[in-house]
Amino acid sequence: KKSATPTKSAPKSKGQKYEYTELAKVSLTASTDHNVYGIIIDATFPHKVSADKYVCSLKIVDPSLHSKGGKATDNDFATVVIYAKRFEDLPICNKVGDIIRLHRANLRMYKNQRQFNVSIHNYASWAVFSTEDTSFAPVFYSGKRATFEKHETTLLTTLRKWVASYFSQHDGVTSNLYSALKQAKSASKDFDVVAKILSIHEMDEFTNELKIADATGDNWYVLALKLKFPNLRAGNVIRIRSATYDETSSGKNVLNLQHYSNIMTFVASSSLAKTLSNKVKDDGKNVAGHASVVSEVDKKFANHATTSLNDLFHHDYYIHHNNYHHNNHHCQLY
């Protein structure tokens, strides 16, 4: 990845290229680009928005900008919008509590939130670090390589300790940032959910059906492509970004996902995940298996070739996924 002129908004130590600023302290009036670290509390799946533009949107917090309680008025975070010309240049964020680093981001206010805009094609960059790791190498990143300066060792170590403390004492993802499943049928637009996976059924070679529940009532079901969400397990507490109620389903409660929808697990220190996991008891059927077939193909069509609807997504995603790993040989989806 080509280097750009580093920001001159703050002094640097000898030989130091990047100076990082806490989220709440980044100047809204500065004309320079900014370098920041943040903890991910929400993210969309990378998705195409036009012929040559892909986007991933996130919410991030840090010790200077976060929720101190469960009330909506306590909540504070920054949003991040990362733009790229290729799918593989965007982060696949699959864990609430992981850490992202942004280089050369622009800042503006949008809907009363700080919004960092990161344009990969304009020499900005990102790197994601596992919070539950001791390595100082990012698990995935934009470009062909990722820099890591000596002074970042202390910064990353401090952030990891803060995440463990903060998420063990506070929800991190406050209740105003997601909806109870019992409210799904009355929702007028897509919504987010925090729930526990009770069981996983294999629908076909591409798709799993997740049986989920929160503390408010009935079981729900959602289809999850294996390639997009390969590491989900029964017993996981998950954050689903952008679900809708399937009004056409009969006999059971079903959530639909969009192409930009995401499913994230939580860091082990999360009190929100632990509390929900304890409240929602397994139904005794949380063994992976096969979902029941509810319809059959008419005999006159039985010999026709079939194509899974998942293939509409699967082919392009498979190509992008392989390119992503080829270009980022340290990448792992954990």
mmCIF file of C-alpha atoms in Angstrom:
data_model
loop_
_atom_site.group_PDB
_atom_site.id
_atom_site.type_symbol
_atom_site.label_atom_id
_atom_site.label_comp_id
_atom_site.label_asym_id
_atom_site.label_seq_id
_atom_site.Cartn_x
_atom_site.Cartn_y
_atom_site.Cartn_z
ATOM 1 C CA LYS A 1 0.000 0.000 0.000
ATOM 2 C CA LYS A 2 1.424 3.390 -0.915
ATOM 3 C CA SER A 3 2.313 5.757 1.868
ATOM 4 C CA ALA A 4 0.685 9.140 2.162
ATOM 5 C CA THR A 5 2.011 12.241 3.846
ATOM 6 C CA PRO A 6 1.483 11.743 7.595
ATOM 7 C CA THR A 7 -0.710 14.129 9.500
ATOM 8 C CA LYS A 8 1.064 17.068 11.103
ATOM 9 C CA SER A 9 -1.641 17.787 13.643
ATOM 10 C CA ALA A 10 0.400 16.481 16.585
ATOM 11 C CA PRO A 11 4.096 16.157 17.499
ATOM 12 C CA LYS A 12 5.813 12.816 17.045
ATOM 13 C CA SER A 13 8.730 11.102 18.644
ATOM 14 C CA LYS A 14 11.872 10.584 16.615
ATOM 15 C CA GLY A 15 11.263 7.996 13.916
ATOM 16 C CA GLN A 16 7.549 7.833 14.680
ATOM 17 C CA LYS A 17 5.243 8.108 11.706
ATOM 18 C CA TYR A 18 1.792 8.009 13.308
ATOM 19 C CA GLU A 19 0.351 9.874 16.280
ATOM 20 C CA TYR A 20 -2.963 8.554 17.634
ATOM 21 C CA THR A 21 -5.685 10.652 19.222
ATOM 22 C CA GLU A 22 -8.490 9.491 21.516
ATOM 23 C CA LEU A 23 -11.879 9.534 19.792
ATOM 24 C CA ALA A 24 -13.403 12.315 21.884
ATOM 25 C CA LYS A 25 -10.315 14.501 21.499
ATOM 26 C CA VAL A 26 -10.046 14.522 17.718
ATOM 27 C CA SER A 27 -10.547 18.093 16.547
ATOM 28 C CA LEU A 28 -13.690 18.701 14.517
ATOM 29 C CA THR A 29 -12.160 21.764 12.909
ATOM 30 C CA ALA A 30 -8.764 20.349 11.943
ATOM 31 C CA SER A 31 -8.195 20.138 8.195
ATOM 32 C CA THR A 32 -5.706 17.276 8.531
ATOM 33 C CA ASP A 33 -6.463 13.568 8.474
ATOM 34 C CA HIS A 34 -6.614 11.610 11.732
ATOM 35 C CA ASN A 35 -5.217 8.371 13.126
ATOM 36 C CA VAL A 36 -7.275 6.616 15.819
ATOM 37 C CA TYR A 37 -7.868 3.330 17.586
ATOM 38 C CA GLY A 38 -11.373 2.175 18.531
ATOM 39 C CA ILE A 39 -13.227 -0.832 19.946
ATOM 40 C CA ILE A 40 -15.867 -2.278 17.627
ATOM 41 C CA ILE A 41 -19.387 -2.540 19.083
ATOM 42 C CA ASP A 42 -21.243 -2.906 15.772
ATOM 43 C CA ALA A 43 -20.493 -3.436 12.081
ATOM 44 C CA THR A 44 -22.258 -4.171 8.828
ATOM 45 C CA PHE A 45 -21.006 -6.857 6.487
ATOM 46 C CA PRO A 46 -19.043 -5.330 3.571
ATOM 47 C CA HIS A 47 -21.467 -4.684 0.737
ATOM 48 C CA LYS A 48 -21.732 -3.122 -2.696
ATOM 49 C CA VAL A 49 -23.562 0.203 -2.957
ATOM 50 C CA SER A 50 -22.773 1.176 -6.557
ATOM 51 C CA ALA A 51 -20.925 -0.090 -9.609
ATOM 52 C CA ASP A 52 -17.496 0.725 -8.191
ATOM 53 C CA LYS A 53 -18.069 1.280 -4.480
ATOM 54 C CA TYR A 54 -18.191 -1.079 -1.494
ATOM 55 C CA VAL A 55 -18.926 0.060 2.059
ATOM 56 C CA CYS A 56 -18.613 -1.169 5.632
ATOM 57 C CA SER A 57 -20.151 0.848 8.494
ATOM 58 C CA LEU A 58 -19.130 0.477 12.138
ATOM 59 C CA LYS A 59 -19.689 1.891 15.610
ATOM 60 C CA ILE A 60 -16.632 2.250 17.839
ATOM 61 C CA VAL A 61 -15.837 3.377 21.388
ATOM 62 C CA ASP A 62 -12.706 3.971 23.468
ATOM 63 C CA PRO A 63 -11.885 5.138 27.020
ATOM 64 C CA SER A 64 -12.760 8.716 26.047
ATOM 65 C CA LEU A 65 -16.052 7.955 24.275
ATOM 66 C CA HIS A 66 -18.320 5.211 25.576
ATOM 67 C CA SER A 67 -21.495 4.332 27.447
ATOM 68 C CA LYS A 68 -21.287 4.478 31.240
ATOM 69 C CA GLY A 69 -24.675 2.892 31.858
ATOM 70 C CA GLY A 70 -27.724 1.338 30.281
ATOM 71 C CA LYS A 71 -29.707 4.490 29.486
ATOM 72 C CA ALA A 72 -29.834 5.869 25.973
ATOM 73 C CA THR A 73 -28.718 9.255 27.268
ATOM 74 C CA ASP A 74 -25.535 7.657 28.598
ATOM 75 C CA ASN A 75 -24.615 6.128 25.259
ATOM 76 C CA ASP A 76 -21.860 7.625 23.194
ATOM 77 C CA PHE A 77 -19.834 6.256 20.293
ATOM 78 C CA ALA A 78 -18.291 7.250 16.994
ATOM 79 C CA THR A 79 -19.369 5.888 13.638
ATOM 80 C CA VAL A 80 -16.981 4.779 10.924
ATOM 81 C CA VAL A 81 -17.701 4.442 7.210
ATOM 82 C CA ILE A 82 -15.023 2.684 5.185
ATOM 83 C CA TYR A 83 -15.159 3.027 1.390
ATOM 84 C CA ALA A 84 -13.344 0.845 -1.136
ATOM 85 C CA LYS A 85 -13.499 -0.146 -4.781
ATOM 86 C CA ARG A 86 -13.188 -3.845 -3.951
ATOM 87 C CA PHE A 87 -14.951 -6.105 -1.456
ATOM 88 C CA GLU A 88 -11.657 -7.574 -0.219
ATOM 89 C CA ASP A 89 -10.384 -4.126 0.850
ATOM 90 C CA LEU A 90 -13.005 -3.914 3.623
ATOM 91 C CA PRO A 91 -12.958 -5.530 7.089
ATOM 92 C CA ILE A 92 -15.131 -8.518 7.967
ATOM 93 C CA CYS A 93 -15.860 -7.734 11.617
ATOM 94 C CA ASN A 94 -17.167 -10.765 13.481
ATOM 95 C CA LYS A 95 -16.594 -10.005 17.159
ATOM 96 C CA VAL A 96 -17.941 -7.237 19.398
ATOM 97 C CA GLY A 97 -14.982 -5.990 21.426
ATOM 98 C CA ASP A 98 -12.218 -6.347 18.849
ATOM 99 C CA ILE A 99 -10.011 -3.347 18.098
ATOM 100 C CA ILE A 100 -9.726 -1.424 14.825
ATOM 101 C CA ARG A 101 -7.031 1.078 13.844
ATOM 102 C CA LEU A 102 -7.719 3.790 11.276
ATOM 103 C CA HIS A 103 -5.074 5.761 9.401
ATOM 104 C CA ARG A 104 -5.762 8.999 7.512
ATOM 105 C CA ALA A 105 -9.462 9.198 8.352
ATOM 106 C CA ASN A 106 -11.565 12.314 7.869
ATOM 107 C CA LEU A 107 -13.884 13.445 10.672
ATOM 108 C CA ARG A 108 -17.262 15.164 10.516
ATOM 109 C CA MET A 109 -20.421 15.332 12.628
ATOM 110 C CA TYR A 110 -23.355 13.306 11.319
ATOM 111 C CA LYS A 111 -26.636 12.934 13.241
ATOM 112 C CA ASN A 112 -24.935 14.216 16.384
ATOM 113 C CA GLN A 113 -22.262 11.513 16.208
ATOM 114 C CA ARG A 114 -18.610 11.771 15.302
ATOM 115 C CA GLN A 115 -18.185 10.031 11.957
ATOM 116 C CA PHE A 116 -14.812 8.939 10.630
ATOM 117 C CA ASN A 117 -14.726 8.459 6.857
ATOM 118 C CA VAL A 118 -12.012 6.135 5.576
ATOM 119 C CA SER A 119 -11.434 6.011 1.807
ATOM 120 C CA ILE A 120 -9.149 3.115 0.948
ATOM 121 C CA HIS A 121 -8.695 4.363 -2.635
ATOM 122 C CA ASN A 122 -7.464 7.700 -1.217
ATOM 123 C CA TYR A 123 -4.628 6.109 0.782
ATOM 124 C CA ALA A 124 -6.495 5.691 4.054
ATOM 125 C CA SER A 125 -6.160 2.298 5.741
ATOM 126 C CA TRP A 126 -7.475 0.084 8.535
ATOM 127 C CA ALA A 127 -6.223 -2.840 10.611
ATOM 128 C CA VAL A 128 -8.164 -5.076 13.018
ATOM 129 C CA PHE A 129 -6.542 -6.559 16.133
ATOM 130 C CA SER A 130 -7.915 -9.390 18.232
ATOM 131 C CA THR A 131 -8.621 -8.228 21.774
ATOM 132 C CA GLU A 132 -8.273 -11.790 23.057
ATOM 133 C CA ASP A 133 -4.723 -12.208 21.816
ATOM 134 C CA THR A 134 -1.274 -11.144 22.947
ATOM 135 C CA SER A 135 0.105 -10.674 19.444
ATOM 136 C CA PHE A 136 0.753 -7.190 18.138
ATOM 137 C CA ALA A 137 0.162 -8.262 14.543
ATOM 138 C CA PRO A 138 -3.268 -7.390 13.126
ATOM 139 C CA VAL A 139 -5.434 -10.372 12.244
ATOM 140 C CA PHE A 140 -6.501 -8.654 9.036
ATOM 141 C CA TYR A 141 -5.883 -5.333 7.362
ATOM 142 C CA SER A 142 -6.147 -3.348 4.139
ATOM 143 C CA GLY A 143 -3.293 -3.288 1.670
ATOM 144 C CA LYS A 144 -0.425 -5.726 1.205
ATOM 145 C CA ARG A 145 1.094 -5.138 4.624
ATOM 146 C CA ALA A 146 0.367 -3.356 7.886
ATOM 147 C CA THR A 147 2.764 -1.166 9.829
ATOM 148 C CA PHE A 148 3.086 -1.352 13.610
ATOM 149 C CA GLU A 149 5.295 1.107 15.448
ATOM 150 C CA LYS A 150 6.977 0.531 18.787
ATOM 151 C CA HIS A 151 4.849 3.077 20.647
ATOM 152 C CA GLU A 152 1.676 1.236 19.594
ATOM 153 C CA THR A 153 2.617 -1.709 21.820
ATOM 154 C CA THR A 154 1.667 0.206 24.960
ATOM 155 C CA LEU A 155 -1.435 1.680 23.336
ATOM 156 C CA LEU A 156 -2.781 -1.685 22.186
ATOM 157 C CA THR A 157 -1.980 -3.365 25.513
ATOM 158 C CA THR A 158 -3.796 -0.604 27.397
ATOM 159 C CA LEU A 159 -6.845 -0.871 25.135
ATOM 160 C CA ARG A 160 -7.027 -4.646 25.583
ATOM 161 C CA LYS A 161 -7.033 -4.229 29.356
ATOM 162 C CA TRP A 162 -9.701 -1.524 29.109
ATOM 163 C CA VAL A 163 -11.940 -3.730 26.953
ATOM 164 C CA ALA A 164 -11.731 -6.572 29.487
ATOM 165 C CA SER A 165 -12.636 -4.218 32.341
ATOM 166 C CA TYR A 166 -15.262 -2.165 30.524
ATOM 167 C CA PHE A 167 -17.153 -5.066 28.937
ATOM 168 C CA SER A 168 -17.165 -6.998 32.203
ATOM 169 C CA GLN A 169 -18.761 -4.071 34.080
ATOM 170 C CA HIS A 170 -20.995 -2.525 31.383
ATOM 171 C CA ASP A 171 -23.064 -3.859 28.501
ATOM 172 C CA GLY A 172 -20.944 -2.112 25.893
ATOM 173 C CA VAL A 173 -23.842 -2.562 23.463
ATOM 174 C CA THR A 174 -26.585 -0.721 25.335
ATOM 175 C CA SER A 175 -30.252 -1.680 25.111
ATOM 176 C CA ASN A 176 -31.128 1.248 22.845
ATOM 177 C CA LEU A 177 -28.840 -0.201 20.172
ATOM 178 C CA TYR A 178 -30.924 -3.351 19.635
ATOM 179 C CA SER A 179 -34.510 -4.595 19.886
ATOM 180 C CA ALA A 180 -36.130 -7.384 21.884
ATOM 181 C CA LEU A 181 -37.300 -10.266 19.713
ATOM 182 C CA LYS A 182 -40.853 -9.836 20.998
ATOM 183 C CA GLN A 183 -40.896 -6.458 19.203
ATOM 184 C CA ALA A 184 -39.841 -7.909 15.842
ATOM 185 C CA LYS A 185 -43.348 -8.376 14.432
ATOM 186 C CA SER A 186 -44.240 -4.736 14.987
ATOM 187 C CA ALA A 187 -40.995 -3.252 13.640
ATOM 188 C CA SER A 188 -41.471 -0.881 10.701
ATOM 189 C CA LYS A 189 -37.866 -1.163 9.478
ATOM 190 C CA ASP A 190 -34.849 -3.372 9.966
ATOM 191 C CA PHE A 191 -33.524 -3.741 13.499
ATOM 192 C CA ASP A 192 -30.663 -5.240 15.487
ATOM 193 C CA VAL A 193 -30.920 -8.181 17.876
ATOM 194 C CA VAL A 194 -28.839 -9.637 20.704
ATOM 195 C CA ALA A 195 -29.731 -13.298 21.248
ATOM 196 C CA LYS A 196 -28.376 -16.724 22.123
ATOM 197 C CA ILE A 197 -28.016 -19.508 19.567
ATOM 198 C CA LEU A 198 -29.931 -22.502 20.921
ATOM 199 C CA SER A 199 -29.147 -24.816 18.021
ATOM 200 C CA ILE A 200 -27.816 -24.891 14.478
ATOM 201 C CA HIS A 201 -29.393 -26.996 11.732
ATOM 202 C CA GLU A 202 -27.727 -27.591 8.382
ATOM 203 C CA MET A 203 -30.184 -26.650 5.638
ATOM 204 C CA ASP A 204 -27.843 -27.496 2.745
ATOM 205 C CA GLU A 205 -24.147 -27.273 1.875
ATOM 206 C CA PHE A 206 -24.299 -23.469 1.891
ATOM 207 C CA THR A 207 -26.743 -22.556 4.642
ATOM 208 C CA ASN A 208 -27.304 -23.072 8.363
ATOM 209 C CA GLU A 209 -30.549 -22.355 10.164
ATOM 210 C CA LEU A 210 -29.964 -20.769 13.561
ATOM 211 C CA LYS A 211 -32.508 -21.241 16.304
ATOM 212 C CA ILE A 212 -32.198 -18.224 18.603
ATOM 213 C CA ALA A 213 -33.877 -16.683 21.630
ATOM 214 C CA ASP A 214 -33.474 -13.760 23.998
ATOM 215 C CA ALA A 215 -34.880 -13.311 27.490
ATOM 216 C CA THR A 216 -38.253 -12.011 26.276
ATOM 217 C CA GLY A 217 -40.014 -15.063 24.922
ATOM 218 C CA ASP A 218 -40.370 -17.320 21.909
ATOM 219 C CA ASN A 219 -37.764 -19.028 19.767
ATOM 220 C CA TRP A 220 -36.863 -17.485 16.413
ATOM 221 C CA TYR A 221 -35.076 -18.761 13.332
ATOM 222 C CA VAL A 222 -32.644 -17.125 10.942
ATOM 223 C CA LEU A 223 -30.767 -18.442 7.893
ATOM 224 C CA ALA A 224 -27.004 -17.817 7.908
ATOM 225 C CA LEU A 225 -24.707 -18.541 4.974
ATOM 226 C CA LYS A 226 -21.844 -20.771 6.111
ATOM 227 C CA LEU A 227 -19.279 -18.871 4.070
ATOM 228 C CA LYS A 228 -20.230 -15.531 5.619
ATOM 229 C CA PHE A 229 -20.538 -16.826 9.182
ATOM 230 C CA PRO A 230 -18.386 -19.965 9.422
ATOM 231 C CA ASN A 231 -17.606 -20.019 13.129
ATOM 232 C CA LEU A 232 -21.002 -19.716 14.808
ATOM 233 C CA ARG A 233 -21.717 -22.352 17.446
ATOM 234 C CA ALA A 234 -24.707 -23.402 19.553
ATOM 235 C CA GLY A 235 -24.459 -21.525 22.846
ATOM 236 C CA ASN A 236 -22.922 -18.386 21.315
ATOM 237 C CA VAL A 237 -24.512 -15.057 22.208
ATOM 238 C CA ILE A 238 -24.652 -13.025 19.007
ATOM 239 C CA ARG A 239 -25.380 -9.518 17.803
ATOM 240 C CA ILE A 240 -27.380 -9.533 14.568
ATOM 241 C CA ARG A 241 -27.131 -6.327 12.575
ATOM 242 C CA SER A 242 -30.093 -5.405 10.313
ATOM 243 C CA ALA A 243 -32.745 -8.112 10.517
ATOM 244 C CA THR A 244 -36.364 -7.947 9.357
ATOM 245 C CA TYR A 245 -39.420 -9.968 10.298
ATOM 246 C CA ASP A 246 -40.489 -12.484 7.661
ATOM 247 C CA GLU A 247 -44.247 -11.952 7.400
ATOM 248 C CA THR A 248 -44.600 -14.808 4.910
ATOM 249 C CA SER A 249 -43.427 -17.508 7.292
ATOM 250 C CA SER A 250 -46.110 -19.646 8.845
ATOM 251 C CA GLY A 251 -45.841 -21.833 11.898
ATOM 252 C CA LYS A 252 -42.638 -20.325 13.251
ATOM 253 C CA ASN A 253 -40.960 -16.974 13.831
ATOM 254 C CA VAL A 254 -38.379 -16.161 11.153
ATOM 255 C CA LEU A 255 -35.926 -13.284 10.719
ATOM 256 C CA ASN A 256 -34.586 -12.317 7.292
ATOM 257 C CA LEU A 257 -31.093 -10.971 6.698
ATOM 258 C CA GLN A 258 -29.997 -8.471 4.053
ATOM 259 C CA HIS A 259 -26.768 -8.540 2.036
ATOM 260 C CA TYR A 260 -25.312 -5.991 4.467
ATOM 261 C CA SER A 261 -26.540 -7.791 7.591
ATOM 262 C CA ASN A 262 -23.901 -9.110 9.969
ATOM 263 C CA ILE A 263 -23.673 -11.607 12.824
ATOM 264 C CA MET A 264 -21.061 -10.974 15.524
ATOM 265 C CA THR A 265 -20.124 -12.866 18.668
ATOM 266 C CA PHE A 266 -18.835 -11.172 21.839
ATOM 267 C CA VAL A 267 -15.480 -11.114 23.612
ATOM 268 C CA ALA A 268 -15.343 -13.532 26.535
ATOM 269 C CA SER A 269 -15.335 -10.722 29.106
ATOM 270 C CA SER A 270 -18.767 -9.437 27.969
ATOM 271 C CA SER A 271 -21.190 -9.212 30.881
ATOM 272 C CA LEU A 272 -24.053 -8.686 28.409
ATOM 273 C CA ALA A 273 -23.309 -12.016 26.744
ATOM 274 C CA LYS A 274 -22.868 -13.842 30.044
ATOM 275 C CA THR A 275 -26.094 -12.446 31.500
ATOM 276 C CA LEU A 276 -28.141 -13.330 28.432
ATOM 277 C CA SER A 277 -26.581 -16.776 28.198
ATOM 278 C CA ASN A 278 -27.609 -17.502 31.785
ATOM 279 C CA LYS A 279 -31.157 -16.202 31.256
ATOM 280 C CA VAL A 280 -31.802 -18.142 28.061
ATOM 281 C CA LYS A 281 -31.647 -21.837 28.784
ATOM 282 C CA ASP A 282 -30.899 -24.421 26.139
ATOM 283 C CA ASP A 283 -33.971 -26.314 24.982
ATOM 284 C CA GLY A 284 -32.224 -29.681 25.010
ATOM 285 C CA LYS A 285 -32.138 -29.787 21.216
ATOM 286 C CA ASN A 286 -28.972 -27.814 20.587
ATOM 287 C CA VAL A 287 -27.257 -30.551 18.621
ATOM 288 C CA ALA A 288 -26.359 -29.757 15.038
ATOM 289 C CA GLY A 289 -28.618 -31.598 12.632
ATOM 290 C CA HIS A 290 -30.726 -31.216 9.556
ATOM 291 C CA ALA A 291 -33.845 -29.102 9.274
ATOM 292 C CA SER A 292 -37.042 -30.839 8.263
ATOM 293 C CA VAL A 293 -38.117 -30.719 4.625
ATOM 294 C CA VAL A 294 -41.476 -28.959 4.461
ATOM 295 C CA SER A 295 -42.140 -29.260 0.710
ATOM 296 C CA GLU A 296 -41.252 -31.474 -2.243
ATOM 297 C CA VAL A 297 -40.681 -30.836 -5.938
ATOM 298 C CA ASP A 298 -43.562 -31.898 -8.155
ATOM 299 C CA LYS A 299 -42.795 -35.116 -10.046
ATOM 300 C CA LYS A 300 -42.958 -33.465 -13.474
ATOM 301 C CA PHE A 301 -40.081 -31.162 -12.439
ATOM 302 C CA ALA A 302 -38.083 -33.771 -10.549
ATOM 303 C CA ASN A 303 -35.497 -34.271 -13.324
ATOM 304 C CA HIS A 304 -34.822 -30.566 -13.886
ATOM 305 C CA ALA A 305 -31.470 -29.083 -12.914
ATOM 306 C CA THR A 306 -31.517 -27.151 -9.653
ATOM 307 C CA THR A 307 -29.512 -24.179 -8.445
ATOM 308 C CA SER A 308 -29.444 -23.053 -4.841
ATOM 309 C CA LEU A 309 -30.504 -19.455 -4.266
ATOM 310 C CA ASN A 310 -27.364 -19.185 -2.160
ATOM 311 C CA ASP A 311 -25.305 -19.528 -5.344
ATOM 312 C CA LEU A 312 -26.420 -16.023 -6.334
ATOM 313 C CA PHE A 313 -24.258 -14.841 -3.459
ATOM 314 C CA HIS A 314 -21.860 -17.738 -3.102
ATOM 315 C CA HIS A 315 -19.884 -17.455 -6.364
ATOM 316 C CA ASP A 316 -18.795 -13.818 -6.063
ATOM 317 C CA TYR A 317 -18.241 -14.098 -2.335
ATOM 318 C CA TYR A 318 -16.071 -17.186 -2.771
ATOM 319 C CA ILE A 319 -13.868 -15.383 -5.284
ATOM 320 C CA HIS A 320 -13.586 -12.282 -3.076
ATOM 321 C CA HIS A 321 -12.944 -14.429 0.005
ATOM 322 C CA ASN A 322 -10.065 -16.289 -1.664
ATOM 323 C CA ASN A 323 -8.559 -13.061 -3.005
ATOM 324 C CA TYR A 324 -8.881 -11.576 0.462
ATOM 325 C CA HIS A 325 -6.886 -14.398 2.019
ATOM 326 C CA HIS A 326 -4.368 -14.364 -0.818
ATOM 327 C CA ASN A 327 -3.695 -10.651 -0.366
ATOM 328 C CA ASN A 328 -3.734 -10.847 3.454
ATOM 329 C CA HIS A 329 -1.890 -14.045 4.352
ATOM 330 C CA HIS A 330 -2.120 -13.319 8.086
ATOM 331 C CA CYS A 331 -5.909 -13.063 7.943
ATOM 332 C CA GLN A 332 -8.017 -15.409 10.013
ATOM 333 C CA LEU A 333 -11.757 -15.411 10.602
ATOM 334 C CA TYR A 334 -11.975 -16.396 14.225
#
